[in-house]
Short mmCIF file of N, CA and C in Angstrom, two decimals:
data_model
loop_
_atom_site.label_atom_id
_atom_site.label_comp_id
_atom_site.label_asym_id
_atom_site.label_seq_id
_atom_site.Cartn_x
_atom_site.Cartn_y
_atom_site.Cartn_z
N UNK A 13 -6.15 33.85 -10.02
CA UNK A 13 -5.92 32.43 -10.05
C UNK A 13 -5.50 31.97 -8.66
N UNK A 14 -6.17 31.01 -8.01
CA UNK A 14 -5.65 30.84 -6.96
C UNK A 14 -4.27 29.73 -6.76
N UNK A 15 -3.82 29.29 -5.73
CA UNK A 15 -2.46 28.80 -6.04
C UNK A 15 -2.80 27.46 -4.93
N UNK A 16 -2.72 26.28 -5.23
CA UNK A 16 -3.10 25.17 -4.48
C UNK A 16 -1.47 24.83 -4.13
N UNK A 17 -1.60 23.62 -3.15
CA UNK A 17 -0.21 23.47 -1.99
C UNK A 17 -0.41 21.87 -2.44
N UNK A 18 0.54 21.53 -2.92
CA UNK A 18 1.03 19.55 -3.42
C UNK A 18 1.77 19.55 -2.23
N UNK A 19 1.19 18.69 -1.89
CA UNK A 19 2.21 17.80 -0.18
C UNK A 19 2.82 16.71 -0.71
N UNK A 20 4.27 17.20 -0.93
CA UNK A 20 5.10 15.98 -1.06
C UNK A 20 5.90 14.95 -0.38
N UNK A 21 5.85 13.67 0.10
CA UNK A 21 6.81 13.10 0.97
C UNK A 21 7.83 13.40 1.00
N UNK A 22 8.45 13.76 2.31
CA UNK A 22 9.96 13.81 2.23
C UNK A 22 10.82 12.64 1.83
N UNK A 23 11.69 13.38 0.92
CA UNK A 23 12.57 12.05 0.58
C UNK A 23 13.12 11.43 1.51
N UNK A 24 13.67 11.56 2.42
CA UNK A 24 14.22 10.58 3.73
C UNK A 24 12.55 9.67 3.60
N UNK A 25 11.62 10.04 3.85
CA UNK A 25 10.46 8.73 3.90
C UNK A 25 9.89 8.17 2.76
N UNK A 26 10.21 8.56 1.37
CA UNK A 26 10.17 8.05 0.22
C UNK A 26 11.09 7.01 0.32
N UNK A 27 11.95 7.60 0.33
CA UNK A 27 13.56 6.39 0.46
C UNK A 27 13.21 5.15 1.70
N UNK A 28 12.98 5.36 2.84
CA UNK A 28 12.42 4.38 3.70
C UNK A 28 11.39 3.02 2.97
N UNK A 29 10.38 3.73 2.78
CA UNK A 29 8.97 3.14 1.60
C UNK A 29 9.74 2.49 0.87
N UNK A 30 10.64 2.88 0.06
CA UNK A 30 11.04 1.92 -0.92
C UNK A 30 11.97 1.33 -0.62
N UNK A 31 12.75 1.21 0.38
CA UNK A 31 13.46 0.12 0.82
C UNK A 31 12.95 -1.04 1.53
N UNK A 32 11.90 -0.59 2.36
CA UNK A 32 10.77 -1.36 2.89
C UNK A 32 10.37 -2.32 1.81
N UNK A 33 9.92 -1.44 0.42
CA UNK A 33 9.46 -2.34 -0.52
C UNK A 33 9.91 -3.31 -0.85
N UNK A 34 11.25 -2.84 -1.42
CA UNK A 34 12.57 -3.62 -1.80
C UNK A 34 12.95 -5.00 -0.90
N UNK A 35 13.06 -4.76 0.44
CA UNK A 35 13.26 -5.52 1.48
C UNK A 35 11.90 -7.01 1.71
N UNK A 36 10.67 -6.61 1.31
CA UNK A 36 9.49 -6.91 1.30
C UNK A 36 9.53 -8.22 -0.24
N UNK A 37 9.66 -7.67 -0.91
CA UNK A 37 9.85 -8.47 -2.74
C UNK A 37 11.05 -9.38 -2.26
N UNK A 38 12.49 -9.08 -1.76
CA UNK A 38 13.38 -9.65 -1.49
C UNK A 38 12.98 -11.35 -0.15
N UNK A 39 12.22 -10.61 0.40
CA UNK A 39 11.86 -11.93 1.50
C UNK A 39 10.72 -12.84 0.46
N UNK A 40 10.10 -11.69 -0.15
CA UNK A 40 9.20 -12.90 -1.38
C UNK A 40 9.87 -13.88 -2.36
N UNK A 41 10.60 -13.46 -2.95
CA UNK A 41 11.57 -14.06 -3.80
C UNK A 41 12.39 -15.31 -2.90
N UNK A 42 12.90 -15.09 -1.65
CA UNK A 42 12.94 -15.97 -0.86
C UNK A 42 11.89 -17.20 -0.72
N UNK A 43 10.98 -16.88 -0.46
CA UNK A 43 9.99 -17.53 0.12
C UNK A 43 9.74 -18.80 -1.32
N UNK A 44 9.37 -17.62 -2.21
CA UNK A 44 8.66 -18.34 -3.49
C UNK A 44 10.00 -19.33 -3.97
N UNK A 45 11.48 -19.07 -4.08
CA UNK A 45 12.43 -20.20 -4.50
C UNK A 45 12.67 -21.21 -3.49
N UNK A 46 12.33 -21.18 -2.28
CA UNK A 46 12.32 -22.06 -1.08
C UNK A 46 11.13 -22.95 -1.58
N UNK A 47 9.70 -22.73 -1.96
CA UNK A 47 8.45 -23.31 -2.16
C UNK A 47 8.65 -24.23 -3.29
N UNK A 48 9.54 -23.46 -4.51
CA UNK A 48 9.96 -24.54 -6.00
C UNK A 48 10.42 -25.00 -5.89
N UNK A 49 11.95 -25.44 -5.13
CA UNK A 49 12.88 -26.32 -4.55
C UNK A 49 12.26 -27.57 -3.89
N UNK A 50 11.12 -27.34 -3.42
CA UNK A 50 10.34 -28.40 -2.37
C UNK A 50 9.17 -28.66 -3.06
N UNK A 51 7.97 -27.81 -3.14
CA UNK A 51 6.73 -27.74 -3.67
C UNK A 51 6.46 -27.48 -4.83
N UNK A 52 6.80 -27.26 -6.08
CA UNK A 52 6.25 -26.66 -7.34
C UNK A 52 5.09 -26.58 -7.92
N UNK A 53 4.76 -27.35 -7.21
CA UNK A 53 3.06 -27.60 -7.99
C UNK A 53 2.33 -27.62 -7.09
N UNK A 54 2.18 -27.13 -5.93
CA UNK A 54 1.08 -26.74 -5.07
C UNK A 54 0.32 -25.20 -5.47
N UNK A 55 -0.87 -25.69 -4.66
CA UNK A 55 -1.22 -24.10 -4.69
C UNK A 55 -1.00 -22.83 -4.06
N UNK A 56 -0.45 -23.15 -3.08
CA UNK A 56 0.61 -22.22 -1.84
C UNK A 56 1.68 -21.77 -3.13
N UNK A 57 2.21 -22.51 -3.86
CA UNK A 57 3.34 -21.93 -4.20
C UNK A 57 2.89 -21.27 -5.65
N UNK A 58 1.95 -21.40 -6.10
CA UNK A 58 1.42 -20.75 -7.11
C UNK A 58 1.13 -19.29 -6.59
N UNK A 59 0.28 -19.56 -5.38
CA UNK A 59 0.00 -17.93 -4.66
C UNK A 59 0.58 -17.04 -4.42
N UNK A 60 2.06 -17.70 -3.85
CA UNK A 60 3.01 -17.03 -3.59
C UNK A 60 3.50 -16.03 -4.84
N UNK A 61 3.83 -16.88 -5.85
CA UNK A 61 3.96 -16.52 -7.23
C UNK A 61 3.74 -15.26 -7.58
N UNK A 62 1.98 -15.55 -8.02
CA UNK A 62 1.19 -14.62 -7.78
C UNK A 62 1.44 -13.19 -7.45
N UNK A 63 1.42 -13.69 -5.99
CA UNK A 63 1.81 -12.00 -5.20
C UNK A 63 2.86 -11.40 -5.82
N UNK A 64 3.74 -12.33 -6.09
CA UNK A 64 5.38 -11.35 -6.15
C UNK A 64 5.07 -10.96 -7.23
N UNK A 65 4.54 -11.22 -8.50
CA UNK A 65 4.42 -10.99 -9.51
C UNK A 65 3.71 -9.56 -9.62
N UNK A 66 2.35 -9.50 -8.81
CA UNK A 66 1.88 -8.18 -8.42
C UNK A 66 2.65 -7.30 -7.51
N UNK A 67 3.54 -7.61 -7.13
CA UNK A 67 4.93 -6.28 -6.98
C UNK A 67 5.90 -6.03 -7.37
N UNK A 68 6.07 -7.02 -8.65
CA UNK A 68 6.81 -6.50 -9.60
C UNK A 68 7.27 -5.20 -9.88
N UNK A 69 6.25 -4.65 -10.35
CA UNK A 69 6.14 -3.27 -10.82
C UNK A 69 6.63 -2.64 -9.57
N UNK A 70 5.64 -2.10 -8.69
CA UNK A 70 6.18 -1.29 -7.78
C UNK A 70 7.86 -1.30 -7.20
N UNK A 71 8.01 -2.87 -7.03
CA UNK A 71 9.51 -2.97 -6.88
C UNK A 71 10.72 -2.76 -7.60
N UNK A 72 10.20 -2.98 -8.82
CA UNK A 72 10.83 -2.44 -10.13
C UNK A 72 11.69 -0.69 -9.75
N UNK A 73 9.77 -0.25 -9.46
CA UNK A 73 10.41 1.28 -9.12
C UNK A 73 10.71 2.11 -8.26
N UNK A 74 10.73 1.07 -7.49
CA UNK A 74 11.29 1.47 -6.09
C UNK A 74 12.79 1.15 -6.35
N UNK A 75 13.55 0.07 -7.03
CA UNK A 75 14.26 -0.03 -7.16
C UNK A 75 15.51 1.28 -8.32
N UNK A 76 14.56 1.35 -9.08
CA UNK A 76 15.19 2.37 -10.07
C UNK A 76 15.13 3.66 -9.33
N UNK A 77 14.09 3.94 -8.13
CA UNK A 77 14.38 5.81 -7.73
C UNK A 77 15.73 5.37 -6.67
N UNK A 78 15.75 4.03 -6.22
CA UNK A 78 17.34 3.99 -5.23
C UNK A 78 18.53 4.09 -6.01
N UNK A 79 18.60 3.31 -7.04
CA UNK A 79 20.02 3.12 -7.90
C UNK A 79 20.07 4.72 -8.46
N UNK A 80 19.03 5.17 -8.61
CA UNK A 80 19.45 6.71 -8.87
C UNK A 80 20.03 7.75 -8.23
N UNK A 81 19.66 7.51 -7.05
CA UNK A 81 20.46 7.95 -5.88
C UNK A 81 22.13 7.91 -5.95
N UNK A 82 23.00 9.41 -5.35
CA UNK A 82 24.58 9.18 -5.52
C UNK A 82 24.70 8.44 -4.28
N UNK A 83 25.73 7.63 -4.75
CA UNK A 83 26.32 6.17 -3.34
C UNK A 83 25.93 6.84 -1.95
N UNK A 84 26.08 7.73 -1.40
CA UNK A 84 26.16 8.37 -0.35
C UNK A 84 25.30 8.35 0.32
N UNK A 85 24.00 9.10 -0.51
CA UNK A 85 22.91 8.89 -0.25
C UNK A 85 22.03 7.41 -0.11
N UNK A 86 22.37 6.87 -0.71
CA UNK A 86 22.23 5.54 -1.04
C UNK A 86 22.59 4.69 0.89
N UNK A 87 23.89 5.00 0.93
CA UNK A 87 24.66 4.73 1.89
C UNK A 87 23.63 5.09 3.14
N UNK A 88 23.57 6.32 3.23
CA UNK A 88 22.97 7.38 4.62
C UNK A 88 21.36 6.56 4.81
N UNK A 89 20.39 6.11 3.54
CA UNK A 89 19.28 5.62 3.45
C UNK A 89 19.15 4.56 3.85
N UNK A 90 20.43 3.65 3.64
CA UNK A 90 19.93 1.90 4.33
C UNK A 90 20.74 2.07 5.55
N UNK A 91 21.10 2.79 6.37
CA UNK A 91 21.90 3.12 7.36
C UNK A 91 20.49 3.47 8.23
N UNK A 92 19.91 4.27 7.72
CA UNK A 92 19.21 4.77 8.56
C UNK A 92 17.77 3.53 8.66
N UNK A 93 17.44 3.16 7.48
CA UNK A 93 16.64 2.12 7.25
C UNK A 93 17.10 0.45 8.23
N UNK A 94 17.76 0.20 8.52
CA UNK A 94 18.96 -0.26 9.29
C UNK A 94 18.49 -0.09 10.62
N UNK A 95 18.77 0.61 11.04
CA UNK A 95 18.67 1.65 12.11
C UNK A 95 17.22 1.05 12.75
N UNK A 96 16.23 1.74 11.72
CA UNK A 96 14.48 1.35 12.03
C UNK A 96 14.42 0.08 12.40
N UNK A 97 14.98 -0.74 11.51
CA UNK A 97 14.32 -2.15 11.51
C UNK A 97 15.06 -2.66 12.58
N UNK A 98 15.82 -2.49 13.44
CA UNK A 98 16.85 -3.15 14.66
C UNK A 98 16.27 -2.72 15.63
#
């Protein structure tokens, strides 16, 4: 039987990805309650909608593999994520 090799991301860049994500949905959610406050019924703000709605999910679970994380780690990840984006 031969034995095949799964390449897994390192978690330090899993954890990045999904804070990225997280960070990404968070400026959407921005965007899209800035657009209803002013615009509601355009089509810009429908689009916007839209999108966030199609990252729902992913953000969802990007969000649930962080909160799973012990504080620390948690801590060390947006520190370093932090870090990147400055």
């Amino acid at each position: 039987m031969a034995m095949t090799h799964t390449a897994h991301p390192a978690p330090a860049l899993v954890g990045q990805a999904d804070l990225d994500l997280l960070a990404a949905a968070r400026r959407r959610v921005k965007q899209l309650v800035a657009l209803l406050e002013t615009l509601p019924f355009t089509e810009q703000t429908a689009r916007i909608a839209r999108t966030y709605l199609d990252e729902v999910g992913p953000a969802r679970e990007a969000f649930d593999r962080f909160t799973e994380l012990d504080a620390a780690e948690r801590q060390r990840q947006l520190r370093t994520w932090q870090e990147a984006a400055s």
